[in-house]
XYZ file of C-alpha atoms in Angstrom:
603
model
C 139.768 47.759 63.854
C 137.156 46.584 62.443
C 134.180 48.665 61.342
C 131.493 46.914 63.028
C 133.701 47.534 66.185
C 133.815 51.092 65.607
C 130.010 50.761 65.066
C 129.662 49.504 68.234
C 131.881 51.691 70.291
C 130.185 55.265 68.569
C 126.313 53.627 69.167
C 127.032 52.696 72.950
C 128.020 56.177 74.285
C 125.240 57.765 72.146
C 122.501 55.527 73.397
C 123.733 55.834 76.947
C 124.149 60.090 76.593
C 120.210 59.290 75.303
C 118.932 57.162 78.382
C 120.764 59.900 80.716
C 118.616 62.351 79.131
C 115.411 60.276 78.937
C 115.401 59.893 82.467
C 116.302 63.656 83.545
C 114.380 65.293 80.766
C 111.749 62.865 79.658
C 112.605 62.623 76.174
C 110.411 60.068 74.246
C 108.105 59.929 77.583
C 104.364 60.985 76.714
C 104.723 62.579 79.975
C 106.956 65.988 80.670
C 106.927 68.877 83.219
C 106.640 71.409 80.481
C 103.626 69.765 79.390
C 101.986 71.402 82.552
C 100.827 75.073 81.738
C 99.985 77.909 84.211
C 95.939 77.386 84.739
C 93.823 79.829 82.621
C 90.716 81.501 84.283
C 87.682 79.349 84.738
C 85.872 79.331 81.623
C 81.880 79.776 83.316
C 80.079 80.381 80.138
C 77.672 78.024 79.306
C 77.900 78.263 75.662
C 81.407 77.803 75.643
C 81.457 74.451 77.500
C 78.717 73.125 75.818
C 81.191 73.406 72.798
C 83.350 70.890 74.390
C 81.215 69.206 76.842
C 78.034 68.627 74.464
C 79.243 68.156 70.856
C 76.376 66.183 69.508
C 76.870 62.940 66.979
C 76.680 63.297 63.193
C 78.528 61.641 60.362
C 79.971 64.798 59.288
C 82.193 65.094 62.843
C 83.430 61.602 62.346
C 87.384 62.024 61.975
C 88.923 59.887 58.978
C 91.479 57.409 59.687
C 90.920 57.031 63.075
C 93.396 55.030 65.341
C 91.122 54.248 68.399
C 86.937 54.419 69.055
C 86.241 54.813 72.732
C 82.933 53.929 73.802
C 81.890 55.749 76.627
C 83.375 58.872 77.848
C 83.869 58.341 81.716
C 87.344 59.186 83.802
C 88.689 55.858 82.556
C 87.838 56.246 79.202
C 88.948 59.737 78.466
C 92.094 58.775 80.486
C 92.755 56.296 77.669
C 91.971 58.218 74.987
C 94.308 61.369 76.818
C 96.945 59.108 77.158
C 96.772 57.722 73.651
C 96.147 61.373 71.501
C 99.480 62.427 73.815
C 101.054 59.382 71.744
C 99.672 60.777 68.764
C 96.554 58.663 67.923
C 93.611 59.822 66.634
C 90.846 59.112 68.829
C 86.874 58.981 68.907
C 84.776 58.984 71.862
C 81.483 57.957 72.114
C 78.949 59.049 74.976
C 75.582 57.927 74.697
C 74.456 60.603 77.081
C 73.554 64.283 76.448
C 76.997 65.117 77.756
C 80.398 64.148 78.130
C 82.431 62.812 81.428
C 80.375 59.727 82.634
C 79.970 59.927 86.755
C 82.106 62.910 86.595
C 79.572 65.237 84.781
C 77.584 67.802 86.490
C 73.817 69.431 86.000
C 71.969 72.095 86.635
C 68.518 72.619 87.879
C 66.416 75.846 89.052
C 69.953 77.787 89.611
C 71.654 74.873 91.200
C 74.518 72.526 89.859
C 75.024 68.859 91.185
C 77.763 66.284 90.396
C 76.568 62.873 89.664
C 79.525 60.721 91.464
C 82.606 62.607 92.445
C 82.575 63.840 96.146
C 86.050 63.927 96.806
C 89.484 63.217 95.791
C 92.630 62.042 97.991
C 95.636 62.026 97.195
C 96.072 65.259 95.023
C 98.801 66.743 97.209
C 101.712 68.462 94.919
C 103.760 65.692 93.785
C 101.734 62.687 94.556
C 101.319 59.815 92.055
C 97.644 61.051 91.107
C 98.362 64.986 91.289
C 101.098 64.195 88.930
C 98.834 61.889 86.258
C 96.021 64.329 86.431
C 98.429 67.136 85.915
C 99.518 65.539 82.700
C 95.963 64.347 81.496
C 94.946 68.216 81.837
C 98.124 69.820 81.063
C 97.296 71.463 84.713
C 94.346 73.358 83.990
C 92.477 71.132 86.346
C 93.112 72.727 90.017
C 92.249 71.416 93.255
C 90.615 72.731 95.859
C 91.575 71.127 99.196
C 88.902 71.102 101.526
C 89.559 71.320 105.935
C 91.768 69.224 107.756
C 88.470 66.986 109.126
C 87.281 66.120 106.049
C 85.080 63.224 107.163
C 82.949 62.710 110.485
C 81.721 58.918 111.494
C 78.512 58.897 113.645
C 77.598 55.726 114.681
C 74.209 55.782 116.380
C 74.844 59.026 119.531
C 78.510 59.042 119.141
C 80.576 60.328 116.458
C 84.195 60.526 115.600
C 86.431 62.757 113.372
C 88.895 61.917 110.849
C 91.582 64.562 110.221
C 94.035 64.696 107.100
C 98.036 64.376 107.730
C 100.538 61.636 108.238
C 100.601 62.417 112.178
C 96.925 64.294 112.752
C 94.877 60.872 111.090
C 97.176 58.574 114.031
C 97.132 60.835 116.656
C 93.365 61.819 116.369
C 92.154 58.336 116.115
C 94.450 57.199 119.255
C 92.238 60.444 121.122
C 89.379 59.301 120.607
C 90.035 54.986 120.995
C 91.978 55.486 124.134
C 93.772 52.411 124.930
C 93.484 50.923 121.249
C 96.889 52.679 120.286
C 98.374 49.067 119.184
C 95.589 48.205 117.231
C 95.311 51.717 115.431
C 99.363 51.469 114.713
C 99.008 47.643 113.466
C 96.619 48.601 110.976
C 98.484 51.993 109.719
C 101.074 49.838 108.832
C 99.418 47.060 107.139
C 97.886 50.067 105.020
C 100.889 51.419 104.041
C 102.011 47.749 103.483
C 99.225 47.897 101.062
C 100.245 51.531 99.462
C 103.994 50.253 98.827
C 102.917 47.271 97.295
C 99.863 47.758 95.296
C 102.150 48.234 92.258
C 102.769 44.730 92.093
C 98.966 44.147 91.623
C 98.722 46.358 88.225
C 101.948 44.551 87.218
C 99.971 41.382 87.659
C 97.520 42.897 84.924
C 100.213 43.986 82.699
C 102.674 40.513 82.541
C 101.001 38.415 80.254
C 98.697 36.217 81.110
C 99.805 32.787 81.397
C 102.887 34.437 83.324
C 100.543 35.782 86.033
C 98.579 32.851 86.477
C 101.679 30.675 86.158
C 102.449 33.171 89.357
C 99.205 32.829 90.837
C 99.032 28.659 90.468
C 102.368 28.111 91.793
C 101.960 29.743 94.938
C 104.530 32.159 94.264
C 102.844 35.422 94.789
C 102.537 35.062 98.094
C 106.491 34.720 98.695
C 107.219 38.061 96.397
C 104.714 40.029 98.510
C 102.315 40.246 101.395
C 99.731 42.768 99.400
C 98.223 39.728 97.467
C 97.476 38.046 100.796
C 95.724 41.026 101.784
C 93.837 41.671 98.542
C 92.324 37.870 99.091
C 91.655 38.460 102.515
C 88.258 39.526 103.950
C 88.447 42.780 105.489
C 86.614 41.744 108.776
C 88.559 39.035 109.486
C 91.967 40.896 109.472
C 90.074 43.701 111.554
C 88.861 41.912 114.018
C 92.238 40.369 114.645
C 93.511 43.602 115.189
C 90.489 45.065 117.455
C 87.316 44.181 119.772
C 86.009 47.667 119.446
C 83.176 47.519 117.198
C 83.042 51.318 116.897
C 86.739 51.155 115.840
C 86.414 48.187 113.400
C 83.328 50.440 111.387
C 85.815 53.635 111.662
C 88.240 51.447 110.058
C 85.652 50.095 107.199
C 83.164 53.344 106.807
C 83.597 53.538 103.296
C 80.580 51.869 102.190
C 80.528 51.196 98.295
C 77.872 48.049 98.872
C 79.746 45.378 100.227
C 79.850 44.330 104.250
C 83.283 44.009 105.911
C 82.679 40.511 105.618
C 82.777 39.884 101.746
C 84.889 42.956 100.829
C 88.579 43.072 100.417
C 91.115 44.203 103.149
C 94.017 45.657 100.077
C 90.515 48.139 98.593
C 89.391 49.486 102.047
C 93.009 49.947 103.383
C 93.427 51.827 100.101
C 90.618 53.720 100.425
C 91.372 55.189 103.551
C 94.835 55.528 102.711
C 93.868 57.316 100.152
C 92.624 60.385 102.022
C 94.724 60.004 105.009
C 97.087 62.985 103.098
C 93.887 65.055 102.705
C 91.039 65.355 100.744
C 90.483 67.961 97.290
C 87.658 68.672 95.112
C 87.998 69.974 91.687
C 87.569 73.913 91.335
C 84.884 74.532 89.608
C 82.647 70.967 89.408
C 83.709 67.649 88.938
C 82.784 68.455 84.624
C 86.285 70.270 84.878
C 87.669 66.793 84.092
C 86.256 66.258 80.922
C 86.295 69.580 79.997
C 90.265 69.885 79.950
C 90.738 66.455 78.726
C 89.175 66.384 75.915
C 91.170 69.727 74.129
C 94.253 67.189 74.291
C 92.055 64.575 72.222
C 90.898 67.617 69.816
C 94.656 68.669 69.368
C 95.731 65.124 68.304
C 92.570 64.983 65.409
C 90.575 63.176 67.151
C 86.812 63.975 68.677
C 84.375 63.355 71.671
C 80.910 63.280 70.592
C 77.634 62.500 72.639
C 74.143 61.176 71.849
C 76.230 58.497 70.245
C 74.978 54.969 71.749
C 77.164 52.198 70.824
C 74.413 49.087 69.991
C 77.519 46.574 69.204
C 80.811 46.231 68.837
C 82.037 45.166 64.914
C 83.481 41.647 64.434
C 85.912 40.861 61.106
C 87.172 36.947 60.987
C 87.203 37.263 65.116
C 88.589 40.697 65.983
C 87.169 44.141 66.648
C 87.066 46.445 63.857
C 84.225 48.787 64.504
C 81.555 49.898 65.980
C 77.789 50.271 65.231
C 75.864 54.233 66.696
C 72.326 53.709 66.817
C 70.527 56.208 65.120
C 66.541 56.994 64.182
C 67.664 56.416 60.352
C 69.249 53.201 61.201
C 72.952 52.068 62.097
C 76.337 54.271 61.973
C 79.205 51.757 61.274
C 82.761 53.285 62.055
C 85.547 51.911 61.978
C 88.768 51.587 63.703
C 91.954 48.860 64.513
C 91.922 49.724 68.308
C 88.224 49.509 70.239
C 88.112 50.269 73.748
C 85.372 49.860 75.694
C 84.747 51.914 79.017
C 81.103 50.759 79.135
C 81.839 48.164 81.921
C 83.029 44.573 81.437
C 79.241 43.196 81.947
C 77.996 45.550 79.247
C 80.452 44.963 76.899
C 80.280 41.074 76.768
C 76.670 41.160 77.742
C 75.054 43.709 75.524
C 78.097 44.742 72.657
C 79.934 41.493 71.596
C 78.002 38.241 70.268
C 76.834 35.684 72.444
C 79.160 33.140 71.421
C 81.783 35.207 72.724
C 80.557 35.082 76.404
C 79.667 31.622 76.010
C 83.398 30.924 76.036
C 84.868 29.226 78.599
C 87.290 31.453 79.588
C 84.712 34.840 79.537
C 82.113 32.614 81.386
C 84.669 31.526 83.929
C 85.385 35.196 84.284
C 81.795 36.334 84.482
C 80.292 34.062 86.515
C 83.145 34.452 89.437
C 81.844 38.418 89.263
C 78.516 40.001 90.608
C 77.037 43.217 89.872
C 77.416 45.914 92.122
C 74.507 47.570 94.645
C 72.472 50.179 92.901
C 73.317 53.727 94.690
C 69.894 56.616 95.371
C 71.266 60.142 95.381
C 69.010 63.115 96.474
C 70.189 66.443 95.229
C 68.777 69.276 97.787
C 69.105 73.016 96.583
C 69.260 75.684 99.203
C 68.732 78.870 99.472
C 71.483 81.048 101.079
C 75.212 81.264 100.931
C 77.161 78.159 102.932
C 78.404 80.937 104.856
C 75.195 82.142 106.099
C 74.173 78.306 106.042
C 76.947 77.147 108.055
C 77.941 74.543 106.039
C 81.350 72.674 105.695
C 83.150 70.905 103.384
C 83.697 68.181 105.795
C 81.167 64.648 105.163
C 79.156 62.666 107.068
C 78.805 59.084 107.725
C 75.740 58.461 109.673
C 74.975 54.698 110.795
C 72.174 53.502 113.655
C 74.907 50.970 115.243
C 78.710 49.751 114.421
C 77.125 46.049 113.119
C 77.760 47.242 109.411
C 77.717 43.404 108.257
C 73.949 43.949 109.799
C 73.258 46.903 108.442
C 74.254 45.444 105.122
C 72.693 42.464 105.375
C 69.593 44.394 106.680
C 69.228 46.611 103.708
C 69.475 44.210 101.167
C 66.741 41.647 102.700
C 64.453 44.553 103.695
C 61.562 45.779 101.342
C 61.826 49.350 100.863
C 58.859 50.629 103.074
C 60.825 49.534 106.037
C 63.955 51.275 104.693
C 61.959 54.318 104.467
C 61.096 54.537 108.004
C 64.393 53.130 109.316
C 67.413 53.652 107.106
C 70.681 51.958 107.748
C 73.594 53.885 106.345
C 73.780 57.305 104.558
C 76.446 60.172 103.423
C 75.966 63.827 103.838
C 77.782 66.135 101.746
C 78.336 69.763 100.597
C 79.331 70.024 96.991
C 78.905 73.849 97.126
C 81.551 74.450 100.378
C 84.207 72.384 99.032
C 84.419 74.533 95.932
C 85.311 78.424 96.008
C 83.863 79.153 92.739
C 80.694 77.814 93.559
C 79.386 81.104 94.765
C 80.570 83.347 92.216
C 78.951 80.511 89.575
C 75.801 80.282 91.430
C 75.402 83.258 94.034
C 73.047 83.121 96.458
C 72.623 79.034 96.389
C 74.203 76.500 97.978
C 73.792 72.356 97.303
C 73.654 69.238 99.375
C 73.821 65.986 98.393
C 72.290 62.514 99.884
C 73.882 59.191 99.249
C 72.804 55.790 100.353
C 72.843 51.856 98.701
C 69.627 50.275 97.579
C 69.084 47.235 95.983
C 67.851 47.600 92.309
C 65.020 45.273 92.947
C 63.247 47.988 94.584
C 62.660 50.026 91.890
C 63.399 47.714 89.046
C 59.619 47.561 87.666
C 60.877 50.969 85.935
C 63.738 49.647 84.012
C 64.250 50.334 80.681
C 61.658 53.182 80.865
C 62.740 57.281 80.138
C 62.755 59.707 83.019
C 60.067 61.398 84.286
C 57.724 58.755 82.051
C 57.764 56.246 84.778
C 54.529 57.182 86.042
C 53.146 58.332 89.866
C 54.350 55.114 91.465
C 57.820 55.783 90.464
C 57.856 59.325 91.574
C 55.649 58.247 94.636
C 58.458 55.533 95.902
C 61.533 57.574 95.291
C 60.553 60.455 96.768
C 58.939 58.968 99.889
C 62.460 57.908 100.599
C 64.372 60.897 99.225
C 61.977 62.649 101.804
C 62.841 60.341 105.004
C 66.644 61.164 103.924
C 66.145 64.448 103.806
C 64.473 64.579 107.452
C 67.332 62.696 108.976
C 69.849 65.367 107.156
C 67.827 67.928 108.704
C 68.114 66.532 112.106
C 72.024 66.536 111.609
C 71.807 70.272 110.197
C 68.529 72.061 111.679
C 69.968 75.371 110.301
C 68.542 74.388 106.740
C 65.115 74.243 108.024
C 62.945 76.043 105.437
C 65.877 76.762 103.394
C 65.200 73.847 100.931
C 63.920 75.268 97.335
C 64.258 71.944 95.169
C 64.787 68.316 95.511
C 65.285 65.699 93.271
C 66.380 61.886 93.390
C 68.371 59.458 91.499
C 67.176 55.717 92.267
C 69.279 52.282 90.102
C 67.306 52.912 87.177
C 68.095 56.820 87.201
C 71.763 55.240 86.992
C 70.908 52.271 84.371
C 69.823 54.879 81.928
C 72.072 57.931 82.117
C 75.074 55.932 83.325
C 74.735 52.826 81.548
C 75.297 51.192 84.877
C 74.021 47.736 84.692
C 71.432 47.440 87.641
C 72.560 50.738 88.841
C 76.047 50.231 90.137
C 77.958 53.423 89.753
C 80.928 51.230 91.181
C 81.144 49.261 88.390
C 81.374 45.187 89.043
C 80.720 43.959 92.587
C 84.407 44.982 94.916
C 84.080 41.841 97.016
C 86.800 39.494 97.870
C 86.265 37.085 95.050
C 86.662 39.629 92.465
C 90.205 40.156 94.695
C 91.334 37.021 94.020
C 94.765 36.777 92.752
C 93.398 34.414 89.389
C 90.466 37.191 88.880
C 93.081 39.946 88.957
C 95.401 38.784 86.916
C 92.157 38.127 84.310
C 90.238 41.693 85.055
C 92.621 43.633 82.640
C 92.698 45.906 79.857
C 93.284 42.970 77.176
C 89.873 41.104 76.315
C 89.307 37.563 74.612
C 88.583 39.797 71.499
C 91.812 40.857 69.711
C 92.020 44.328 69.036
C 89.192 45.204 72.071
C 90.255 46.383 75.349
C 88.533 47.349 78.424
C 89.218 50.833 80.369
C 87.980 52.340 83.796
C 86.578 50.770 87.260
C 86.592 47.196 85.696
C 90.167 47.136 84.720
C 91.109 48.108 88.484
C 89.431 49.331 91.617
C 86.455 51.447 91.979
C 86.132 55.208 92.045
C 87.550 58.368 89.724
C 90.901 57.318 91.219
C 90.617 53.396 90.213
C 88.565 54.245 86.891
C 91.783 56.607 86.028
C 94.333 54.123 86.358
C 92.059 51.706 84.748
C 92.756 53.936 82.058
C 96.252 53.924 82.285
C 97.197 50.190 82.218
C 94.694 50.678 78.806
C 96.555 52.919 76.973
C 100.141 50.924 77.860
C 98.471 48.003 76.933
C 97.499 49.416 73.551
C 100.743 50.856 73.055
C 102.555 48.445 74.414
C 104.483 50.210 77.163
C 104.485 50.404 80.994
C 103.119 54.110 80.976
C 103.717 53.729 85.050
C 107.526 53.943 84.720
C 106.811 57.153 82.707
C 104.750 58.276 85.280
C 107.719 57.728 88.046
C 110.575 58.878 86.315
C 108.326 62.252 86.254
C 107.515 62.005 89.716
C 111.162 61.873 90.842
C 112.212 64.702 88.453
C 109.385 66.980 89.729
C 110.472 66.091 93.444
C 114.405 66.884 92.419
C 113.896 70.077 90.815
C 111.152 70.690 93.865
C 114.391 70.174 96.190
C 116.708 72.135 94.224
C 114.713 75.523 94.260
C 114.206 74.796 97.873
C 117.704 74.245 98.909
């Protein structure tokens, strides 16, 4: 026999014994079950997570031989970086804010503590997709709280309706209170979990290569493998309205607001979105900075850093591809350097304000570019109260208040309306109780409680201030924010006339709060505009990780869908597509070993 034969005949069993184990052990998968420790106790002391959370910039921290510089240190770009120091790179993170984790980071004020842009998380449930990646990103020291079964209420104008978490409770509850809509309410649970099953296919329209996706997209074939794409192109209105005549129905079924009407925003994002909490909603124990705080150990372990006060000016060029980056610093630039840049500042930052003109001026960025639009600017007020939320009777559960079920109006009204009217006659706002959706809260910060005001507003209103510091914008600034901060809080107080005098301090975020902390460009926490032509099969296949630079790549929101939840695996389809690898199959070989062994210490 010959010994090539032999070869051949000893390799094959070997490699097969190896694949058997890969997929019922892991091995070689950056993802494990043993990689998920018993959670240590809550580390409170501030001194101790300003060690992680506030590590200033200096030359001196500056690993050597670094594989990857992150700019920005949001959920999608620590994701990245997680994902890639668990496959052994060495990794630098750069936050040009005071501290690290982006929308996710929390502060505190006279006693209180806020969070910037998480209010809730779906899909945490043990074993689900998300529960399983966050897991892995914080070796599970991260845990979730999960907050009541009604985690959201819907009043629109004098009547209000309750959403409650479960596969059966969210159908039943909504057939309860839309008697004689049953058909409609069924048609469109199924065309969301049409959605769920095949949303896959959309991130594997980001990870193909190019010219194979939009050899896809240009043929026509897409729509033959799968009705999702169909829905991602088609305007959410339009498919409601063909399923109901119920106005109060078709805004239950769109009451997400994230700044785009019905009308111009994607059926696949809002079915996803409510899908998404439809198996309950969680909030991380102990503050949405939890996050950061136990993702970047994992980057530490691996050599690698996350350091703040460290603005990124520009993104290094050598003979065409991305090299480096430039810190700005009083004493001039801080050039480091790097084969892998990712970016998480946002795809209009990073062509707009990091990379060279003549690389947007190319055709295919511009074509990209100008088929996007920036997002609506978000204004936060952050209310502290005095009093436990159990002598405050407050819930974890949100609220969705809007004058009439016309939310194209409503829309439409708030961005042609100058602010004074706004003031007096607001269109949409959320309600919302940090400090009862997390248990620790009181032992963290006893005696206080938090609420927390959300609504869209055009940046226009307040853009006069851009580019200016905080709380150096002069009386005018302060004047016009608060004179709406102060109609919000009035209309909270109608909803919740317990907290009457129980107010101790008040501040507000406006689009140029966001445009300087956040780095949001006009404001938008949300990253680029979710509208339908961003949904667009050619757009999707073109918003990915890979840019027209070699050797940059773009993380978070941009890269997929808005939120901690779309910023994370914005992060993911990063990492594979620096390394290389579909980090997804990873991800569901895990999944189905975790549900296996689940069953087997059941049985």
């Amino acid at each position: 026999m010959a010994l090539w034969t032999v070869c051949v005949l000893l390799v094959i069993p070997v490699l097969l014994l190896y694949l058997i184990l890969w997929f019922y052990n892991g091995w070689g998968s950056l993802f494990r079950e043993d990689f998920v420790q018993p959670p240590k106790p809550l580390i409170t002391d501030k001194r101790s997570r300003d060690k992680v959370l506030k590590q200033g910039f200096s030359q001196d921290k500056i690993p050597s031989n670094l594989d990857v510089v992150v700019i920005g240190s949001g959920a999608g770009g620590l994701t990245a970086a997680t994902a890639l120091a668990k496959a052994g790179k060495k990794v630098l993170v750069l936050e040009q804010h005071d501290q690290a984790g982006g929308s996710c980071h929390t502060f505190q004020e006279h006693g209180y503590e806020f969070d910037v842009g998480l209010h809730y998380v779906g899909q945490m449930h043990e074993g689900g997709m998300l529960r399983v990646v966050m897991d892995q990103l914080t070796e599970g020291q991260l845990q979730w709280n999960l907050l009541g079964s009604q985690y959201d209420t819907i009043k629109i104008g004098h009547k209000v309706y309750r959403l409650h978490a479960g596969k059966v409770e969210f159908l039943e509850t909504l057939k309860k209170q839309f008697p004689g809509e049953d058909e409609s309410i069924e048609k469109f649970v199924a065309m969301m979990k049409t959605a769920v099953r095949h949303v896959p296919l959309v991130a594997m329209l980001k990870i193909m290569p190019e010219w194979v996706a939009l050899l896809l997209v240009r043929s026509g074939l897409l729509h033959w493998l799968s009705p999702v794409f169909r829905l991602a192109e088609s305007s959410h209105q339009d498919v409601i309205s063909r399923l109901t005549n119920n106005k109060d129905l078709q805004t239950v079924f769109s009451y997400l607001f994230y700044g785009v009407p019905p009308n111009d925003s994607s059926f696949l994002i809002n079915a996803l979105l409510i899908h998404h909490y439809k198996r309950g909603a969680w909030y991380p124990r102990g503050g949405s900075s939890e996050i950061a705080f136990h993702m970047i150990p994992i980057i530490e372990r691996a050599g690698g850093r996350v350091l703040v006060r460290a603005s990124v000016s520009r993104i290094i060029l050598t003979n065409g591809k991305a090299t480096g980056v430039a810190v700005q610093r009083k004493e001039g630039e801080v050039c480091i350097y790097a084969p892998i840049i990712i970016s998480d500042a946002g795809i209009f930052n990073t062509y707009n304000q990091l990379l060279p003109s003549e690389i947007k001026a190319t055709p295919n960025v511009s074509s990209l570019l100008s088929s996007l639009q920036h997002g609506m600017g978000c204004f936060l007020v952050f209310v502290g109260l005095c009093g436990t939320g159990e002598e405050l009777g407050l819930k974890s559960t949100n609220l969705w208040i809007y004058p009439e079920s016309d939310l194209n109006g409503l829309m439409e009204k708030l961005w042609s309306s100058e602010w004074e009217e706004i003031c007096q006659d607001l269109p949409l706002m959320f309600i919302t109780f940090p400090s009862a959706k997390d248990p620790t809260y009181q032992k963290r910060h006893p005696g206080h409680s938090c609420m927390t005001l959300l609504t869209m507003t055009p940046y226009k209103w307040f853009s006069d201030w851009s580019g200016q510091t905080p709380r150096h914008r002069g009386e005018e600034y302060h004047s016009r924010k608060m004179k709406l901060a102060e109609h919000m809080v009035e209309k909270a107080l109608q909803e919740f006339p317990q907290l009457e005098g129980k107010i101790e301090y008040m501040e507000a975020a406006t689009p140029v709060s966001n445009e300087y902390y956040l780095r949001a460009p006009l404001g938008s926490m949300y990253g680029a505009e979710q509208n339908c032509s961003r949904y667009q099969c050619d757009i999707i296949s073109k918003m990915r990780a890979q840019t027209a630079v070699p050797g940059l790549y773009l993380t978070g929101q941009d890269v997929f869908s808005s939120g901690v939840a779309g910023a994370v695996h914005g992060g993911l389809l990063c990492a594979g597509a620096v390394l290389n690898r579909i980090l997804y199959i990873d991800l569901m070989m895990l999944k189905k070993r975790i549900k296996r062994r689940r069953a087997q210490r059941s049985s």
